[in-house]
Short mmCIF file of C-alpha atoms and ligand atoms in Angstrom, two decimals:
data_model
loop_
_atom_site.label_atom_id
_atom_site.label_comp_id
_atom_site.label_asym_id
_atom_site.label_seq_id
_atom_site.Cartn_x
_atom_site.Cartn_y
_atom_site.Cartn_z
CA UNK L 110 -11.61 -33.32 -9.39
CA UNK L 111 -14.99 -33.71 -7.17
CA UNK L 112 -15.20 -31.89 -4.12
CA UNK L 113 -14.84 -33.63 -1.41
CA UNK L 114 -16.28 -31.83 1.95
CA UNK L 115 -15.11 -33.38 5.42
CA UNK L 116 -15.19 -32.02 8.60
CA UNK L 117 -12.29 -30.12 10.52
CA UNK L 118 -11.98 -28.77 13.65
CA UNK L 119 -13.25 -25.23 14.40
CA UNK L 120 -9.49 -24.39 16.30
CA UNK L 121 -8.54 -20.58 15.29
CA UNK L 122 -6.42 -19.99 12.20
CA UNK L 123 -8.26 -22.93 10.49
CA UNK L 124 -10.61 -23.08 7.14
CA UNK L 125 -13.65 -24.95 8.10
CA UNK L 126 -14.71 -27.28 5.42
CA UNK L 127 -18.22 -28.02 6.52
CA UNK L 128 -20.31 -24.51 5.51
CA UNK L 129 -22.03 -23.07 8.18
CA UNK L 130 -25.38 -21.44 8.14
CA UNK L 131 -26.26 -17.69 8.62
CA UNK L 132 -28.44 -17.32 11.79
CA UNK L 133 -28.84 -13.63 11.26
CA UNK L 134 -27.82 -10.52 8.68
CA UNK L 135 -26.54 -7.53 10.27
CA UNK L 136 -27.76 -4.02 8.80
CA UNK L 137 -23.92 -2.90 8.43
CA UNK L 138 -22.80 -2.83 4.89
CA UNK L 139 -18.85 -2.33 5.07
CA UNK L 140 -16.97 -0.72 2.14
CA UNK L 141 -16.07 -2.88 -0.35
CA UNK L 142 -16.68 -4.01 -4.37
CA UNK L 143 -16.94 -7.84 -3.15
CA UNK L 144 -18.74 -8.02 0.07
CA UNK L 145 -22.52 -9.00 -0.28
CA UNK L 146 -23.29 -9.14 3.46
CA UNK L 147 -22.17 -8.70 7.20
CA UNK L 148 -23.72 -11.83 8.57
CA UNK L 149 -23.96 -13.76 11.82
CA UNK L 150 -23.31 -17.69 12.72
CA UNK L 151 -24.46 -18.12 16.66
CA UNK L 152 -22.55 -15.59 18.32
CA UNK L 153 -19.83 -15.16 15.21
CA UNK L 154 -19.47 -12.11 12.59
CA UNK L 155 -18.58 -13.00 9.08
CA UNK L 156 -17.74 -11.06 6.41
CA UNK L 157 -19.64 -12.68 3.70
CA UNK L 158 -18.93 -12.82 -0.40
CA UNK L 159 -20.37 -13.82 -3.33
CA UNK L 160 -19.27 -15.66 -5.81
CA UNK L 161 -21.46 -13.38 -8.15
CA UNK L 162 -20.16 -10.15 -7.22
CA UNK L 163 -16.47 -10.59 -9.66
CA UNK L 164 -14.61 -12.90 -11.55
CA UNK L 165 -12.98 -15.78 -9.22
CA UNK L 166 -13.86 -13.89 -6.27
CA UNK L 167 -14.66 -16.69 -3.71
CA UNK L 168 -12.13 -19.63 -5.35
CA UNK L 169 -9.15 -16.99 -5.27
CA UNK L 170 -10.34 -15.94 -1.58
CA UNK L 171 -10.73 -19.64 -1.00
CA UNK L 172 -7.06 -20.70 -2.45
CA UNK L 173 -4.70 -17.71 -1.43
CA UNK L 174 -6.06 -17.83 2.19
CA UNK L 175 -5.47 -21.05 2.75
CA UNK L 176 -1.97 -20.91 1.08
CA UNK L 177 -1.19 -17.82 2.96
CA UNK L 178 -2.03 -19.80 6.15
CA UNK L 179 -0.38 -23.17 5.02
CA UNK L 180 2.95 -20.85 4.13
CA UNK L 181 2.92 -18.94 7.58
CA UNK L 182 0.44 -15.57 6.83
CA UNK L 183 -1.60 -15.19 9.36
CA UNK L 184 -5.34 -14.94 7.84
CA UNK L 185 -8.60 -14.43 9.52
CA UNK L 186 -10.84 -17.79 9.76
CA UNK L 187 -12.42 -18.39 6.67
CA UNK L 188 -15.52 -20.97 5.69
CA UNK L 189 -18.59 -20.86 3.33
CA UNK L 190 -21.52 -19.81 4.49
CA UNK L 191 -25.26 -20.90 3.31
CA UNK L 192 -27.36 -17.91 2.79
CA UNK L 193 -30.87 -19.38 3.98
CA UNK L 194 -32.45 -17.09 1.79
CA UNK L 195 -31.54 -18.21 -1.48
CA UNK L 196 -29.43 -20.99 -0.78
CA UNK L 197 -26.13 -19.72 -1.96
CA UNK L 198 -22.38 -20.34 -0.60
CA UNK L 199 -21.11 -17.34 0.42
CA UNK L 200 -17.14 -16.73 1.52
CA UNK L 201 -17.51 -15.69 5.05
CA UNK L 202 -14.31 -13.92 6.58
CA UNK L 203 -14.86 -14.56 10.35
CA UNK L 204 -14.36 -11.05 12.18
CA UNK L 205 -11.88 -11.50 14.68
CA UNK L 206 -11.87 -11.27 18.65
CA UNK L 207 -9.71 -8.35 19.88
CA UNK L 208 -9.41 -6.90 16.35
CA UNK L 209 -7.70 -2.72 16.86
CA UNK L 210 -9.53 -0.55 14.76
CA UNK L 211 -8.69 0.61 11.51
CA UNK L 212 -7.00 3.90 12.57
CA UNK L 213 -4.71 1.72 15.08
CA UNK L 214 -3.95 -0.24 12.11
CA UNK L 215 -3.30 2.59 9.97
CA UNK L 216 -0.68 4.25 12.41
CA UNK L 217 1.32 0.98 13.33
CA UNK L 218 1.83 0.78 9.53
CA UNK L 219 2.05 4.26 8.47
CA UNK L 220 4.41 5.78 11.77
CA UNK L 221 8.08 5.59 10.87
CA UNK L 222 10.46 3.43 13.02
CA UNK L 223 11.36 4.61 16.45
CA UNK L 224 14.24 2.65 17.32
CA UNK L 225 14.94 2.55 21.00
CA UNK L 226 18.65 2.58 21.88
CA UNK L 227 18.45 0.01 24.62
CA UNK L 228 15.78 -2.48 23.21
CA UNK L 229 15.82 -1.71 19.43
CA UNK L 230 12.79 -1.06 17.51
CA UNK L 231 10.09 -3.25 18.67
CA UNK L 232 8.10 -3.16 15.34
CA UNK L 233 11.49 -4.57 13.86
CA UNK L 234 9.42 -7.83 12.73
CA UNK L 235 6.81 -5.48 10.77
CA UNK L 236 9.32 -4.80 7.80
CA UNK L 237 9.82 -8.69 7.37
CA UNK L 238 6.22 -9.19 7.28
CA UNK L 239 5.18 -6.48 5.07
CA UNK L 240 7.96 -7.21 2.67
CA UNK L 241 6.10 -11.29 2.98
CA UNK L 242 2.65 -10.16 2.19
CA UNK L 243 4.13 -7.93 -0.50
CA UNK L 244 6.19 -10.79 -2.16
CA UNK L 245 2.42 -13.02 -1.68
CA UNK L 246 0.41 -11.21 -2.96
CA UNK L 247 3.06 -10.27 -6.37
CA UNK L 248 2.77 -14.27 -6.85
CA UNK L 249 -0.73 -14.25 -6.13
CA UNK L 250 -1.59 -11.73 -9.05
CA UNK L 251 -3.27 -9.44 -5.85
CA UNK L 252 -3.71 -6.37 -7.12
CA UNK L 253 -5.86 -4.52 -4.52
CA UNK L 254 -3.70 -4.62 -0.84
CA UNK L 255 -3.90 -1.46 0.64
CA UNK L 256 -3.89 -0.52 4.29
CA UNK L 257 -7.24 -1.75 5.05
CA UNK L 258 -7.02 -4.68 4.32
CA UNK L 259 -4.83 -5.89 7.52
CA UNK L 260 -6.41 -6.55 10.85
CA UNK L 261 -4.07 -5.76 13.90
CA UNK L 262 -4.44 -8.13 17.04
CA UNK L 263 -3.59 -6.20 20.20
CA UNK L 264 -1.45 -8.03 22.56
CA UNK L 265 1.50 -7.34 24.51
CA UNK L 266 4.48 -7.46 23.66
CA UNK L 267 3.45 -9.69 20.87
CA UNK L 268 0.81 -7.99 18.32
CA UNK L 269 -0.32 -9.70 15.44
CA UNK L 270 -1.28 -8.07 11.76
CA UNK L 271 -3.84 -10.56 9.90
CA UNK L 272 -3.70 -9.85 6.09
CA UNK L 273 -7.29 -10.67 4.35
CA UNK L 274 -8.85 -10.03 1.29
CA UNK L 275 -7.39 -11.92 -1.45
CA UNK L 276 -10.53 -11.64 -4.06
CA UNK L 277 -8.65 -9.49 -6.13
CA UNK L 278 -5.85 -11.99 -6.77
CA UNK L 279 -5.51 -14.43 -10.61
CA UNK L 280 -6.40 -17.80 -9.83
CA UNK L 281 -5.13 -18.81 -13.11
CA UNK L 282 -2.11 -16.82 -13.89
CA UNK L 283 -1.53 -16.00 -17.74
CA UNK L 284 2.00 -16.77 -18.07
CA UNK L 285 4.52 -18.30 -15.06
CA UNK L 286 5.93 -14.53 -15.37
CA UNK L 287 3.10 -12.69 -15.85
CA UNK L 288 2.93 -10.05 -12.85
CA UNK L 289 0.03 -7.55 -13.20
CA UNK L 290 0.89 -5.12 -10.00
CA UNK L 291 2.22 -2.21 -12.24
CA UNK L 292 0.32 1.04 -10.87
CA UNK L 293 -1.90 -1.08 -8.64
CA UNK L 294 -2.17 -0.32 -5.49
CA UNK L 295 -0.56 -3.60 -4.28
CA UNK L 296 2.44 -1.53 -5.82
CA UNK L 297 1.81 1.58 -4.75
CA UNK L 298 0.74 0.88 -1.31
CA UNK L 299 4.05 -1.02 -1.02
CA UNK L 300 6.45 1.94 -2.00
CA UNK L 301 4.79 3.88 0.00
CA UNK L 302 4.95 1.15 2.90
CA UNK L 303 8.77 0.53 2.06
CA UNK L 304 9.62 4.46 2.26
CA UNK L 305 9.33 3.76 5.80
CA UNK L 306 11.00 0.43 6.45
CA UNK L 307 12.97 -1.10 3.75
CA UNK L 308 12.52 -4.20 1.82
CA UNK L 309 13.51 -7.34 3.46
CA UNK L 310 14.11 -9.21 0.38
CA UNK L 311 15.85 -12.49 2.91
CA UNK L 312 12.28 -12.74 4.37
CA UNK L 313 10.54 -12.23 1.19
CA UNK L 314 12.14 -14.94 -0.24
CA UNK L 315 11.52 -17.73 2.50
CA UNK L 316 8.08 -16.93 1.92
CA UNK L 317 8.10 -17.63 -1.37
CA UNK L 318 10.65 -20.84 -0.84
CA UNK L 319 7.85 -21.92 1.14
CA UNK L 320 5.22 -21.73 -1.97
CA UNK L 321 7.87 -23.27 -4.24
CA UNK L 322 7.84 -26.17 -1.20
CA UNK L 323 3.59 -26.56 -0.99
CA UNK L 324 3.80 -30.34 -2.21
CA UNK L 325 0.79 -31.18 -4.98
CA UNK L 326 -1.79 -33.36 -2.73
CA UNK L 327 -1.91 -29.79 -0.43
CA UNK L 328 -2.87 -27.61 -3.27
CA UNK L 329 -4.98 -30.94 -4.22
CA UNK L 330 -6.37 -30.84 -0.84
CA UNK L 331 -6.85 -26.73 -1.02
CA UNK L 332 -8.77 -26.98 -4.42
CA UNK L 333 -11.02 -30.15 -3.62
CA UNK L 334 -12.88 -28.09 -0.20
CA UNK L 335 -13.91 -25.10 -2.48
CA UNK L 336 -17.48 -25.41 -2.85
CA UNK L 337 -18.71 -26.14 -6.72
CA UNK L 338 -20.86 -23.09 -6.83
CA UNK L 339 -17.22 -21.53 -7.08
CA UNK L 340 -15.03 -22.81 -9.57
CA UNK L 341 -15.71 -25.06 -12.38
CA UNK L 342 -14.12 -28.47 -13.28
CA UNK L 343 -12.48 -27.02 -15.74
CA UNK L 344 -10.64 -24.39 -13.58
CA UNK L 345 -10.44 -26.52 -10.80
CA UNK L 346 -7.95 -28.79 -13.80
CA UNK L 347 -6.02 -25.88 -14.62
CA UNK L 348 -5.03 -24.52 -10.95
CA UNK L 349 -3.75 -28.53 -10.14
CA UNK L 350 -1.85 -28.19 -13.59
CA UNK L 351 -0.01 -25.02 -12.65
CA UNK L 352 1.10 -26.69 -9.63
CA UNK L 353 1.61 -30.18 -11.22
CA UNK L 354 3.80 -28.51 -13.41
CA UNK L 355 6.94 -25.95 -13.97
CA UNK L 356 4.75 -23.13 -13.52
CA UNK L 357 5.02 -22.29 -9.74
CA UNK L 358 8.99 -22.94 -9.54
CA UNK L 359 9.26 -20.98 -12.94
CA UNK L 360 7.42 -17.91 -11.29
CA UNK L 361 9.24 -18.10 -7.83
CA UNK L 362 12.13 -17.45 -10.07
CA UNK L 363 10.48 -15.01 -12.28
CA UNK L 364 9.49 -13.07 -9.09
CA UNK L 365 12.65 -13.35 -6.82
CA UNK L 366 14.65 -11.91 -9.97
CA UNK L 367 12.91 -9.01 -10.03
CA UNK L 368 12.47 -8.36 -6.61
CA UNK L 369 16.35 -8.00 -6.67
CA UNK L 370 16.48 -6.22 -9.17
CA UNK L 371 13.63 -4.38 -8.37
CA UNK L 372 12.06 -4.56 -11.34
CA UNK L 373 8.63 -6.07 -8.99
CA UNK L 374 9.11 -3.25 -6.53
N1 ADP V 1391 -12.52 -10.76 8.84
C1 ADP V 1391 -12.87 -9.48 8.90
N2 ADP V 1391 -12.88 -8.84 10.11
C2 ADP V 1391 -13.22 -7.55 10.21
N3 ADP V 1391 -13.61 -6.78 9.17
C3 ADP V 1391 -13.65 -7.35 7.95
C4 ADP V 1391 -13.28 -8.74 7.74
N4 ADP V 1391 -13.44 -9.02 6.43
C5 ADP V 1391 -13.88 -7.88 5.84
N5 ADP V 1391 -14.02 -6.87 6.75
C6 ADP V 1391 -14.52 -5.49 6.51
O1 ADP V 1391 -15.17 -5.43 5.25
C7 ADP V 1391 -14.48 -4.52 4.38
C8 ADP V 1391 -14.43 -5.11 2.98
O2 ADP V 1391 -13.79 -6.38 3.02
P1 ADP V 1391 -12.75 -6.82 1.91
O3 ADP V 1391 -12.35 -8.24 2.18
O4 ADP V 1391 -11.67 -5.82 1.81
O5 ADP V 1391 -13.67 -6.80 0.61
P2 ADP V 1391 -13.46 -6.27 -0.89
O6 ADP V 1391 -12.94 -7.45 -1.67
O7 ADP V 1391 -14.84 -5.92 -1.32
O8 ADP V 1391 -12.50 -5.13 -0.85
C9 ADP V 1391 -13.11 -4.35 5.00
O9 ADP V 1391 -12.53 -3.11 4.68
C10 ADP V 1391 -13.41 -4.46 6.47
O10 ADP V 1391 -13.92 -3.25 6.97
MG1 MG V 1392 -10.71 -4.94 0.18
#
């Protein structure tokens, strides 16, 4: 399958196609194993990775993102990037307006529920979505979500948690019930997330209903934007066959089963 780069609209939420070009690189260098650069696009941040810097690391940002977003996560904008200097396509995470800093983020997750006795809790909706991103990221092989790596939009009444950084994920998963989380801290971070608001295994299961659902020309349509510099042919066959196939309804299964019976928790 060639690649097949058109051009989309810039709207928020979206994955631009076309890859932009860095205007600038910023001196910050921002924790983490996979990012290569904090660079800028006209007045725009972006997070930028390299396809160099792990195995996958670019395709599975490029393919769980936009699933995540097609299924009803809420991701940061994502597109590649050209770094002018040596010509490479980067996987630029686009820092988002009116982002709360880490430490806000940190206490709406880690601050146990405070239910009002006229109005209810009003972080009610953040034990649905954790136990979402959770049951994601299980199916997505992601072994590395940990508190950081959600960005809170302020708003009120209505805030907004952005989950991003899916480079750790499998792009091609070993068996259809293959789960690698054990002692990760995609497992970890969720017990310790779920000690404070339980497991909403209803909500974790529409999301993954919603996976089982993605018809073939979307993950088709997902696989043919990643840039070549990512993921070779070859891959690029064995991704569409997963989905072709058995393999995504076998591990929905796989995964629901032992989310009730909490073998997956
Ligand atoms: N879209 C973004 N908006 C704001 N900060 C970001 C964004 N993407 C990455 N970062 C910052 O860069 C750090 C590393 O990014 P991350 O995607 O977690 O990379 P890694 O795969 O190396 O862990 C994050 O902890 C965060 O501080
Ligand atoms: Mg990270």
């Amino acid at each position: 399958m060639k690649s097949t780069r058109g051009t989309s609209s810039l709207a928020t939420g979206q994955g631009e196609l076309m890859p932009l070009a860095l205007t600038g690189i910023r001196p910050s260098q921002p924790q983490g194993q996979h990012i290569k650069l904090v660079g800028e696009v006209g007045g725009s941040v972006y997070y930028c990775k390299s396809a160099l810097n792990g195995k996958d690391v670019c395709a599975n940002e490029w393919i769980y993102s936009s699933l995540a977003r097609h299924v009803g996560i809420p991701v940061p904008d994502f597109c590649p990037i050209i770094d002018y200097r040596t010509g490479e396509t980067l996987f630029g995470s686009k820092e988002t307006w009116g982002t709360a800093d880490e430490f806000e983020v940190q206490t709406l997750l880690t601050t146990p529920p405070n239910a009002d006795p006229v109005i209810g809790d009003p972080f009610a909706w953040l034990g649905s979505y954790l136990s979402q991103v959770y049951a994601f990221d299980v199916f997505a092989g992601n072994v590395d979500r940990h508190l950081r790596n959600f960005l809170l939009i302020p708003g009120s009444p209505a805030r907004r948690l952005l989950a991003y950084d899916f480079a750790s994920s499998q792009l091609i998963h070993r068996a259809s019930d293959h789960f690698p989380i054990a002692q990760t801290r995609t497992q970890l971070v969720g017990r310790q997330l779920r000690k404070l608001r339980k497991f909403d295994i209803e909500s974790a299961i529409e999301i993954l209903e919603r996976i089982r659902a993605v018809p073939i020309s979307q993950i088709a349509s997902f696989l043919s934007s990643i840039p070549d510099e990512w993921i070779t042919e070859d891959q690029r066959g064995q991704v569409y066959e997963q989905w072709s196939g058995d393999v995504v309804t076998e591990r929905v299964k796989a995964l629901i089963s032992g989310l009730r019976d909490g073998s997956l928790l």
